Amino acid sequence: MNKNDFPFFKDNELIYLDNAATSQKPQIVLDAMNEYYTSYCSNTHRGSHELGNKATEAYEDARKSLAKFLGAQTNEIIFTRGTTEAINLLASSYVKGNFETVILSELEHHSNILPWQLNDLHIEVIEVDKDLNIDLEAYEVLVKEHPHSFVSITHISNAFGIINPIKELIKIAHKYECKVLIDGAQALAHFPIDVKDLDVDFYAFSAHKAYGPTGIGGLFAKYELLENMNPYQGGGSMIDEVSFEYSTFLDPPFRFEAGTQAIAEAIGFKVALEYIKQIKGLQKHDKSLLDYAKASLRKLDGLILYTQAKNVSGSISFNIEGIHHDDIGILLSKQNIMLRTGHHCAMPIMKKLGIKGTIRMSFAIYNTKEEIDRCIKALSRAIRMLR
Ligand code: PLP
């Protein structure tokens, strides 16, 4: 399905199952970036020459598309280098100084732990149950004990694919005057997101996990919150007036975009979103691959799965009894199968499970059941060799 759209697969026999780390890019995304570099490469928001205007228009068009994709207003979208930078921006420009406590779940990626630690914020953690689901009652107790806190939770766990019940989590947080960030890094490529319907305060994302280029992503923020936030970095393009005595800044979102931006990447991101929008049966495809992979894996001797949760998307994580996950990863790579082994930047949940890491298959629109069959065959071979 759709494999021909991706030049990466043209001249190789690779099976790519590491999409939660980054996805491959369709030709149309590469073409849009190439067109910028070859026919109107120019800086944005500066001067008045024709090329600069064209580049500015394309960059701002990308912001418009992104806003539409998320159900936001255009001025509620800040471009960043990705989810990591979006969370760091928020930690330093909004959370530090306004909140004492940040509430996280045990499933968080390091990107949603370290920015709070680096800004000296107190962290409280919501535990997950044996299937790695957040217990909503326990969550409410924790939020009630810490009203006026900042809640920051992943939409989909990158390590185990668990989809968190974010609408309920947001509603409960608001009941106790908390503000909420959802880390959407793993969600953008998998299902539609409507920030207004979710009533989320902030939503962070990366393009490269959703068929777009690396080096670009962003932060959605409700405009009334953005208005009261200070710049994250200082530099060109974000100012109203500068003198040696004082400087004033542009309105959001421009106040948060200092220096030359990732222009080609923003243009590529827009095309990636258009690509996602035209895919039919995205979630059906996702679910059928996950179900098929799970059923196929169950035939392997010594399989260890970590969750029976039904609300899962994109990834499946497992181990094989008595074999180190990295050894499996190396032997699969030798058989042209690329999947991820290790802690997946989610050490706290690995520690809770008493493991160092897992083997993770993660899927995209171009993956097929036939590829899963080949992966299982390669896995069986690797297991035989390692036992
Ligand atoms: N959050 C989650 C859930 C992720 O999976 C990732 C990347 O794997 C990140 C945050 C960080 O994203 P990026 O490296 O694109 O900034």
PDB file of C-alpha atoms in Angstrom, residues 2-258:
ATOM      1  CA  ASN A   2       1.499   3.347  -1.121  1.00  0.00           C
ATOM      2  CA  LYS A   3       5.072   2.045  -1.129  1.00  0.00           C
ATOM      3  CA  ASN A   4       5.714   3.475  -4.577  1.00  0.00           C
ATOM      4  CA  ASP A   5       5.235   6.983  -3.194  1.00  0.00           C
ATOM      5  CA  PHE A   6       8.463   6.578  -1.200  1.00  0.00           C
ATOM      6  CA  PRO A   7      11.775   6.747  -3.100  1.00  0.00           C
ATOM      7  CA  PHE A   8      13.552   5.127  -0.136  1.00  0.00           C
ATOM      8  CA  PHE A   9      12.109   1.751  -1.128  1.00  0.00           C
ATOM      9  CA  LYS A  10      12.932   1.986  -4.849  1.00  0.00           C
ATOM     10  CA  ASP A  11      16.277   0.246  -4.919  1.00  0.00           C
ATOM     11  CA  ASN A  12      16.317  -1.926  -1.879  1.00  0.00           C
ATOM     12  CA  GLU A  13      14.638  -4.869  -0.247  1.00  0.00           C
ATOM     13  CA  LEU A  14      14.640  -3.378   3.223  1.00  0.00           C
ATOM     14  CA  ILE A  15      11.778  -3.880   5.614  1.00  0.00           C
ATOM     15  CA  TYR A  16      11.493  -0.724   7.660  1.00  0.00           C
ATOM     16  CA  LEU A  17       9.698  -1.202  10.975  1.00  0.00           C
ATOM     17  CA  ASP A  18      11.187   1.696  12.947  1.00  0.00           C
ATOM     18  CA  ASN A  19       8.564   4.303  12.102  1.00  0.00           C
ATOM     19  CA  ALA A  20       8.067   5.442  15.692  1.00  0.00           C
ATOM     20  CA  ALA A  21      11.647   6.727  15.509  1.00  0.00           C
ATOM     21  CA  THR A  22      11.185   8.402  12.142  1.00  0.00           C
ATOM     22  CA  SER A  23       9.161   7.601   9.034  1.00  0.00           C
ATOM     23  CA  GLN A  24      10.274   7.549   5.405  1.00  0.00           C
ATOM     24  CA  LYS A  25       9.331  10.556   3.237  1.00  0.00           C
ATOM     25  CA  PRO A  26       7.148  10.506   0.119  1.00  0.00           C
ATOM     26  CA  GLN A  27       8.605  11.901  -3.103  1.00  0.00           C
ATOM     27  CA  ILE A  28       6.169  14.850  -3.072  1.00  0.00           C
ATOM     28  CA  VAL A  29       7.628  16.076   0.240  1.00  0.00           C
ATOM     29  CA  LEU A  30      11.172  15.906  -1.162  1.00  0.00           C
ATOM     30  CA  ASP A  31      10.017  17.617  -4.380  1.00  0.00           C
ATOM     31  CA  ALA A  32       8.453  20.530  -2.491  1.00  0.00           C
ATOM     32  CA  MET A  33      11.640  21.084  -0.495  1.00  0.00           C
ATOM     33  CA  ASN A  34      13.769  20.753  -3.598  1.00  0.00           C
ATOM     34  CA  GLU A  35      11.605  23.271  -5.431  1.00  0.00           C
ATOM     35  CA  TYR A  36      12.157  25.815  -2.660  1.00  0.00           C
ATOM     36  CA  TYR A  37      15.924  25.295  -2.776  1.00  0.00           C
ATOM     37  CA  THR A  38      16.163  25.368  -6.565  1.00  0.00           C
ATOM     38  CA  SER A  39      13.677  28.053  -7.535  1.00  0.00           C
ATOM     39  CA  TYR A  40      12.871  30.467  -4.695  1.00  0.00           C
ATOM     40  CA  CYS A  41      15.446  29.903  -1.953  1.00  0.00           C
ATOM     41  CA  SER A  42      15.339  33.057   0.109  1.00  0.00           C
ATOM     42  CA  ASN A  43      14.890  34.096   3.732  1.00  0.00           C
ATOM     43  CA  THR A  44      11.430  34.785   5.192  1.00  0.00           C
ATOM     44  CA  HIS A  45       9.902  37.814   6.925  1.00  0.00           C
ATOM     45  CA  ARG A  46      12.758  40.097   5.817  1.00  0.00           C
ATOM     46  CA  GLY A  47      12.946  42.739   3.125  1.00  0.00           C
ATOM     47  CA  SER A  48      10.575  43.053   0.257  1.00  0.00           C
ATOM     48  CA  HIS A  49      12.046  41.298  -2.761  1.00  0.00           C
ATOM     49  CA  GLU A  50       9.899  38.942  -4.725  1.00  0.00           C
ATOM     50  CA  LEU A  51      11.660  35.719  -3.768  1.00  0.00           C
ATOM     51  CA  GLY A  52      11.591  36.599  -0.086  1.00  0.00           C
ATOM     52  CA  ASN A  53       7.884  37.268  -0.354  1.00  0.00           C
ATOM     53  CA  LYS A  54       7.324  33.934  -2.064  1.00  0.00           C
ATOM     54  CA  ALA A  55       9.301  32.084   0.621  1.00  0.00           C
ATOM     55  CA  THR A  56       7.402  33.930   3.379  1.00  0.00           C
ATOM     56  CA  GLU A  57       4.096  33.071   1.743  1.00  0.00           C
ATOM     57  CA  ALA A  58       5.021  29.381   1.486  1.00  0.00           C
ATOM     58  CA  TYR A  59       6.228  29.288   5.097  1.00  0.00           C
ATOM     59  CA  GLU A  60       3.085  31.005   6.396  1.00  0.00           C
ATOM     60  CA  ASP A  61       0.954  28.740   4.221  1.00  0.00           C
ATOM     61  CA  ALA A  62       2.516  25.805   6.046  1.00  0.00           C
ATOM     62  CA  ARG A  63       1.459  27.353   9.354  1.00  0.00           C
ATOM     63  CA  LYS A  64      -2.096  27.759   8.001  1.00  0.00           C
ATOM     64  CA  SER A  65      -2.227  24.126   6.880  1.00  0.00           C
ATOM     65  CA  LEU A  66      -0.933  22.890  10.181  1.00  0.00           C
ATOM     66  CA  ALA A  67      -3.513  24.969  12.060  1.00  0.00           C
ATOM     67  CA  LYS A  68      -6.260  23.531   9.896  1.00  0.00           C
ATOM     68  CA  PHE A  69      -4.937  20.008  10.363  1.00  0.00           C
ATOM     69  CA  LEU A  70      -5.132  20.391  14.159  1.00  0.00           C
ATOM     70  CA  GLY A  71      -8.354  22.437  14.277  1.00  0.00           C
ATOM     71  CA  ALA A  72      -6.467  25.472  15.622  1.00  0.00           C
ATOM     72  CA  GLN A  73      -6.230  29.151  14.672  1.00  0.00           C
ATOM     73  CA  THR A  74      -3.210  30.054  12.545  1.00  0.00           C
ATOM     74  CA  ASN A  75      -1.751  32.336  15.235  1.00  0.00           C
ATOM     75  CA  GLU A  76      -1.811  29.463  17.729  1.00  0.00           C
ATOM     76  CA  ILE A  77       0.926  27.508  15.916  1.00  0.00           C
ATOM     77  CA  ILE A  78       4.611  28.022  16.742  1.00  0.00           C
ATOM     78  CA  PHE A  79       7.169  26.257  14.594  1.00  0.00           C
ATOM     79  CA  THR A  80       9.969  24.562  16.525  1.00  0.00           C
ATOM     80  CA  ARG A  81      12.624  21.989  15.669  1.00  0.00           C
ATOM     81  CA  GLY A  82      10.270  19.300  16.919  1.00  0.00           C
ATOM     82  CA  THR A  83       8.511  17.969  20.003  1.00  0.00           C
ATOM     83  CA  THR A  84      11.628  18.195  22.171  1.00  0.00           C
ATOM     84  CA  GLU A  85      12.121  21.873  21.455  1.00  0.00           C
ATOM     85  CA  ALA A  86       8.393  22.575  21.854  1.00  0.00           C
ATOM     86  CA  ILE A  87       8.422  21.106  25.379  1.00  0.00           C
ATOM     87  CA  ASN A  88      11.630  22.916  26.309  1.00  0.00           C
ATOM     88  CA  LEU A  89      10.133  26.178  25.040  1.00  0.00           C
ATOM     89  CA  LEU A  90       7.039  25.695  27.138  1.00  0.00           C
ATOM     90  CA  ALA A  91       8.989  24.691  30.240  1.00  0.00           C
ATOM     91  CA  SER A  92      11.133  27.778  30.122  1.00  0.00           C
ATOM     92  CA  SER A  93       8.644  30.353  28.749  1.00  0.00           C
ATOM     93  CA  TYR A  94       5.503  29.359  30.584  1.00  0.00           C
ATOM     94  CA  VAL A  95       5.705  26.636  33.214  1.00  0.00           C
ATOM     95  CA  LYS A  96       8.780  27.839  35.120  1.00  0.00           C
ATOM     96  CA  GLY A  97       7.657  30.650  37.402  1.00  0.00           C
ATOM     97  CA  ASN A  98       3.926  29.922  37.006  1.00  0.00           C
ATOM     98  CA  PHE A  99       3.722  26.359  38.358  1.00  0.00           C
ATOM     99  CA  GLU A 100       5.441  24.437  41.127  1.00  0.00           C
ATOM    100  CA  THR A 101       4.487  20.939  40.112  1.00  0.00           C
ATOM    101  CA  VAL A 102       4.424  19.052  36.832  1.00  0.00           C
ATOM    102  CA  ILE A 103       2.369  15.866  36.660  1.00  0.00           C
ATOM    103  CA  LEU A 104       3.658  13.201  34.265  1.00  0.00           C
ATOM    104  CA  SER A 105       2.788   9.582  33.544  1.00  0.00           C
ATOM    105  CA  GLU A 106       5.182   6.669  33.881  1.00  0.00           C
ATOM    106  CA  LEU A 107       5.073   6.213  30.112  1.00  0.00           C
ATOM    107  CA  GLU A 108       6.771   9.483  29.186  1.00  0.00           C
ATOM    108  CA  HIS A 109       9.611   9.866  26.706  1.00  0.00           C
ATOM    109  CA  HIS A 110      12.742  11.529  28.119  1.00  0.00           C
ATOM    110  CA  SER A 111      11.775  14.643  26.132  1.00  0.00           C
ATOM    111  CA  ASN A 112       8.821  15.005  28.465  1.00  0.00           C
ATOM    112  CA  ILE A 113      10.870  14.529  31.640  1.00  0.00           C
ATOM    113  CA  LEU A 114      14.174  16.357  31.227  1.00  0.00           C
ATOM    114  CA  PRO A 115      12.834  19.825  30.315  1.00  0.00           C
ATOM    115  CA  TRP A 116      10.971  19.924  33.649  1.00  0.00           C
ATOM    116  CA  GLN A 117      14.002  18.738  35.600  1.00  0.00           C
ATOM    117  CA  LEU A 118      16.262  21.269  33.882  1.00  0.00           C
ATOM    118  CA  ASN A 119      13.842  24.013  34.936  1.00  0.00           C
ATOM    119  CA  ASP A 120      13.820  22.831  38.578  1.00  0.00           C
ATOM    120  CA  LEU A 121      10.159  21.874  38.592  1.00  0.00           C
ATOM    121  CA  HIS A 122       8.803  19.377  41.079  1.00  0.00           C
ATOM    122  CA  ILE A 123       7.564  16.209  39.332  1.00  0.00           C
ATOM    123  CA  GLU A 124       4.666  14.004  40.441  1.00  0.00           C
ATOM    124  CA  VAL A 125       4.060  10.756  38.555  1.00  0.00           C
ATOM    125  CA  ILE A 126       0.832   8.960  37.655  1.00  0.00           C
ATOM    126  CA  GLU A 127       1.399   5.225  37.844  1.00  0.00           C
ATOM    127  CA  VAL A 128       0.132   2.875  35.165  1.00  0.00           C
ATOM    128  CA  ASP A 129      -1.510  -0.505  35.827  1.00  0.00           C
ATOM    129  CA  LYS A 130      -0.262  -3.960  34.773  1.00  0.00           C
ATOM    130  CA  ASP A 131      -1.430  -3.310  31.194  1.00  0.00           C
ATOM    131  CA  LEU A 132       0.277   0.097  31.193  1.00  0.00           C
ATOM    132  CA  ASN A 133      -3.027   1.998  31.284  1.00  0.00           C
ATOM    133  CA  ILE A 134      -3.487   5.117  33.365  1.00  0.00           C
ATOM    134  CA  ASP A 135      -6.041   4.549  36.101  1.00  0.00           C
ATOM    135  CA  LEU A 136      -8.321   7.590  35.791  1.00  0.00           C
ATOM    136  CA  GLU A 137      -9.467   7.413  39.427  1.00  0.00           C
ATOM    137  CA  ALA A 138      -5.891   7.363  40.750  1.00  0.00           C
ATOM    138  CA  TYR A 139      -5.084  10.200  38.356  1.00  0.00           C
ATOM    139  CA  GLU A 140      -7.933  12.294  39.688  1.00  0.00           C
ATOM    140  CA  VAL A 141      -6.754  11.717  43.257  1.00  0.00           C
ATOM    141  CA  LEU A 142      -3.252  12.901  42.309  1.00  0.00           C
ATOM    142  CA  VAL A 143      -4.504  15.989  40.452  1.00  0.00           C
ATOM    143  CA  LYS A 144      -6.858  16.837  43.325  1.00  0.00           C
ATOM    144  CA  GLU A 145      -3.899  16.705  45.730  1.00  0.00           C
ATOM    145  CA  HIS A 146      -1.967  19.036  43.410  1.00  0.00           C
ATOM    146  CA  PRO A 147      -4.400  21.605  42.024  1.00  0.00           C
ATOM    147  CA  HIS A 148      -3.012  24.434  39.828  1.00  0.00           C
ATOM    148  CA  SER A 149      -0.302  22.116  38.532  1.00  0.00           C
ATOM    149  CA  PHE A 150       0.926  21.569  34.999  1.00  0.00           C
ATOM    150  CA  VAL A 151      -0.038  18.202  33.504  1.00  0.00           C
ATOM    151  CA  SER A 152       2.099  16.855  30.654  1.00  0.00           C
ATOM    152  CA  ILE A 153       1.215  13.495  29.165  1.00  0.00           C
ATOM    153  CA  THR A 154       1.955  11.621  26.000  1.00  0.00           C
ATOM    154  CA  HIS A 155      -0.891  11.012  23.568  1.00  0.00           C
ATOM    155  CA  ILE A 156       0.604   7.661  22.471  1.00  0.00           C
ATOM    156  CA  SER A 157       3.437   5.897  24.280  1.00  0.00           C
ATOM    157  CA  ASN A 158       6.392   5.561  21.918  1.00  0.00           C
ATOM    158  CA  ALA A 159       7.657   2.491  23.764  1.00  0.00           C
ATOM    159  CA  PHE A 160       4.427   0.460  23.949  1.00  0.00           C
ATOM    160  CA  GLY A 161       1.898   2.134  21.639  1.00  0.00           C
ATOM    161  CA  ILE A 162      -0.628   2.728  24.454  1.00  0.00           C
ATOM    162  CA  ILE A 163      -3.137   5.449  23.520  1.00  0.00           C
ATOM    163  CA  ASN A 164      -3.874   7.493  26.615  1.00  0.00           C
ATOM    164  CA  PRO A 165      -7.462   8.694  27.232  1.00  0.00           C
ATOM    165  CA  ILE A 166      -6.376  12.293  26.764  1.00  0.00           C
ATOM    166  CA  LYS A 167      -9.827  13.870  26.512  1.00  0.00           C
ATOM    167  CA  GLU A 168     -10.733  12.550  29.989  1.00  0.00           C
ATOM    168  CA  LEU A 169      -7.287  13.426  31.360  1.00  0.00           C
ATOM    169  CA  ILE A 170      -7.637  17.006  30.123  1.00  0.00           C
ATOM    170  CA  LYS A 171     -11.165  17.362  31.524  1.00  0.00           C
ATOM    171  CA  ILE A 172     -10.114  16.152  34.963  1.00  0.00           C
ATOM    172  CA  ALA A 173      -7.019  18.404  34.948  1.00  0.00           C
ATOM    173  CA  HIS A 174      -9.144  21.453  34.122  1.00  0.00           C
ATOM    174  CA  LYS A 175     -11.536  20.625  36.962  1.00  0.00           C
ATOM    175  CA  TYR A 176      -8.620  21.289  39.342  1.00  0.00           C
ATOM    176  CA  GLU A 177      -7.368  24.425  37.540  1.00  0.00           C
ATOM    177  CA  CYS A 178      -4.405  22.650  35.931  1.00  0.00           C
ATOM    178  CA  LYS A 179      -3.097  23.405  32.450  1.00  0.00           C
ATOM    179  CA  VAL A 180      -2.309  20.541  30.084  1.00  0.00           C
ATOM    180  CA  LEU A 181       0.291  19.738  27.441  1.00  0.00           C
ATOM    181  CA  ILE A 182      -0.167  16.659  25.305  1.00  0.00           C
ATOM    182  CA  ASP A 183       2.975  15.227  23.711  1.00  0.00           C
ATOM    183  CA  GLY A 184       1.650  14.307  20.282  1.00  0.00           C
ATOM    184  CA  ALA A 185       4.923  13.092  18.758  1.00  0.00           C
ATOM    185  CA  GLN A 186       3.524   9.624  18.044  1.00  0.00           C
ATOM    186  CA  ALA A 187      -0.034  10.636  17.191  1.00  0.00           C
ATOM    187  CA  LEU A 188       0.169  12.934  14.164  1.00  0.00           C
ATOM    188  CA  ALA A 189       0.671  10.116  11.651  1.00  0.00           C
ATOM    189  CA  HIS A 190      -1.944   7.838  13.144  1.00  0.00           C
ATOM    190  CA  PHE A 191      -5.204   9.663  13.707  1.00  0.00           C
ATOM    191  CA  PRO A 192      -6.985  12.990  13.356  1.00  0.00           C
ATOM    192  CA  ILE A 193      -6.403  15.523  16.108  1.00  0.00           C
ATOM    193  CA  ASP A 194      -8.780  18.325  16.996  1.00  0.00           C
ATOM    194  CA  VAL A 195      -7.279  20.561  19.662  1.00  0.00           C
ATOM    195  CA  LYS A 196     -10.516  22.516  20.101  1.00  0.00           C
ATOM    196  CA  ASP A 197     -12.573  19.403  20.671  1.00  0.00           C
ATOM    197  CA  LEU A 198      -9.931  18.116  23.105  1.00  0.00           C
ATOM    198  CA  ASP A 199      -9.873  21.536  24.800  1.00  0.00           C
ATOM    199  CA  VAL A 200      -6.146  20.978  25.285  1.00  0.00           C
ATOM    200  CA  ASP A 201      -4.003  23.974  26.289  1.00  0.00           C
ATOM    201  CA  PHE A 202      -0.830  22.885  24.487  1.00  0.00           C
ATOM    202  CA  TYR A 203      -0.038  20.148  21.958  1.00  0.00           C
ATOM    203  CA  ALA A 204       3.520  19.340  20.785  1.00  0.00           C
ATOM    204  CA  PHE A 205       4.514  17.429  17.631  1.00  0.00           C
ATOM    205  CA  SER A 206       7.290  16.554  15.156  1.00  0.00           C
ATOM    206  CA  ALA A 207       6.996  16.350  11.368  1.00  0.00           C
ATOM    207  CA  HIS A 208       9.544  13.604  10.834  1.00  0.00           C
ATOM    208  CA  LYS A 209       7.404  10.917  12.462  1.00  0.00           C
ATOM    209  CA  ALA A 210       4.553  11.811  10.109  1.00  0.00           C
ATOM    210  CA  TYR A 211       6.159  11.515   6.643  1.00  0.00           C
ATOM    211  CA  GLY A 212       7.660  15.014   6.923  1.00  0.00           C
ATOM    212  CA  PRO A 213      11.253  16.235   7.157  1.00  0.00           C
ATOM    213  CA  THR A 214      13.469  16.277  10.243  1.00  0.00           C
ATOM    214  CA  GLY A 215      14.215  19.599  11.935  1.00  0.00           C
ATOM    215  CA  ILE A 216      10.638  20.877  12.073  1.00  0.00           C
ATOM    216  CA  GLY A 217       7.685  20.430  14.362  1.00  0.00           C
ATOM    217  CA  GLY A 218       5.730  22.692  16.566  1.00  0.00           C
ATOM    218  CA  LEU A 219       3.625  23.667  19.477  1.00  0.00           C
ATOM    219  CA  PHE A 220      -0.072  24.464  19.456  1.00  0.00           C
ATOM    220  CA  ALA A 221      -1.027  26.816  22.297  1.00  0.00           C
ATOM    221  CA  LYS A 222      -4.339  28.505  23.083  1.00  0.00           C
ATOM    222  CA  TYR A 223      -3.843  32.098  22.006  1.00  0.00           C
ATOM    223  CA  GLU A 224      -4.834  33.615  25.348  1.00  0.00           C
ATOM    224  CA  LEU A 225      -2.005  31.635  26.963  1.00  0.00           C
ATOM    225  CA  LEU A 226       0.514  32.501  24.256  1.00  0.00           C
ATOM    226  CA  GLU A 227      -0.171  36.194  24.700  1.00  0.00           C
ATOM    227  CA  ASN A 228       1.220  36.084  28.225  1.00  0.00           C
ATOM    228  CA  MET A 229       4.290  34.024  27.425  1.00  0.00           C
ATOM    229  CA  ASN A 230       7.808  35.419  27.159  1.00  0.00           C
ATOM    230  CA  PRO A 231      10.087  34.627  24.230  1.00  0.00           C
ATOM    231  CA  TYR A 232      12.118  31.452  24.488  1.00  0.00           C
ATOM    232  CA  GLN A 233      15.085  32.708  22.495  1.00  0.00           C
ATOM    233  CA  GLY A 234      16.116  36.148  21.236  1.00  0.00           C
ATOM    234  CA  GLY A 235      17.276  37.043  17.746  1.00  0.00           C
ATOM    235  CA  GLY A 236      16.188  38.229  14.337  1.00  0.00           C
ATOM    236  CA  SER A 237      12.576  38.277  13.130  1.00  0.00           C
ATOM    237  CA  MET A 238      10.886  38.120  16.538  1.00  0.00           C
ATOM    238  CA  ILE A 239      11.235  41.776  17.520  1.00  0.00           C
ATOM    239  CA  ASP A 240       9.136  44.903  17.240  1.00  0.00           C
ATOM    240  CA  GLU A 241      11.860  47.345  18.254  1.00  0.00           C
ATOM    241  CA  VAL A 242      15.412  46.957  19.540  1.00  0.00           C
ATOM    242  CA  SER A 243      17.712  49.368  21.316  1.00  0.00           C
ATOM    243  CA  PHE A 244      20.577  48.857  23.757  1.00  0.00           C
ATOM    244  CA  GLU A 245      18.270  49.883  26.590  1.00  0.00           C
ATOM    245  CA  TYR A 246      15.281  47.672  25.873  1.00  0.00           C
ATOM    246  CA  SER A 247      13.573  45.639  23.172  1.00  0.00           C
ATOM    247  CA  THR A 248       9.960  44.856  22.395  1.00  0.00           C
ATOM    248  CA  PHE A 249       8.645  41.763  20.697  1.00  0.00           C
ATOM    249  CA  LEU A 250       6.198  40.834  17.995  1.00  0.00           C
ATOM    250  CA  ASP A 251       2.867  39.241  18.831  1.00  0.00           C
ATOM    251  CA  PRO A 252       2.661  35.452  19.040  1.00  0.00           C
ATOM    252  CA  PRO A 253       3.503  33.233  17.287  1.00  0.00           C
ATOM    253  CA  PHE A 254       6.362  35.273  15.747  1.00  0.00           C
ATOM    254  CA  ARG A 255       7.709  36.214  19.187  1.00  0.00           C
ATOM    255  CA  PHE A 256       8.717  32.576  19.604  1.00  0.00           C
ATOM    256  CA  GLU A 257      10.500  32.102  16.280  1.00  0.00           C
ATOM    257  CA  ALA A 258      13.899  33.791  16.631  1.00  0.00           C
TER     258      ALA A 258
END
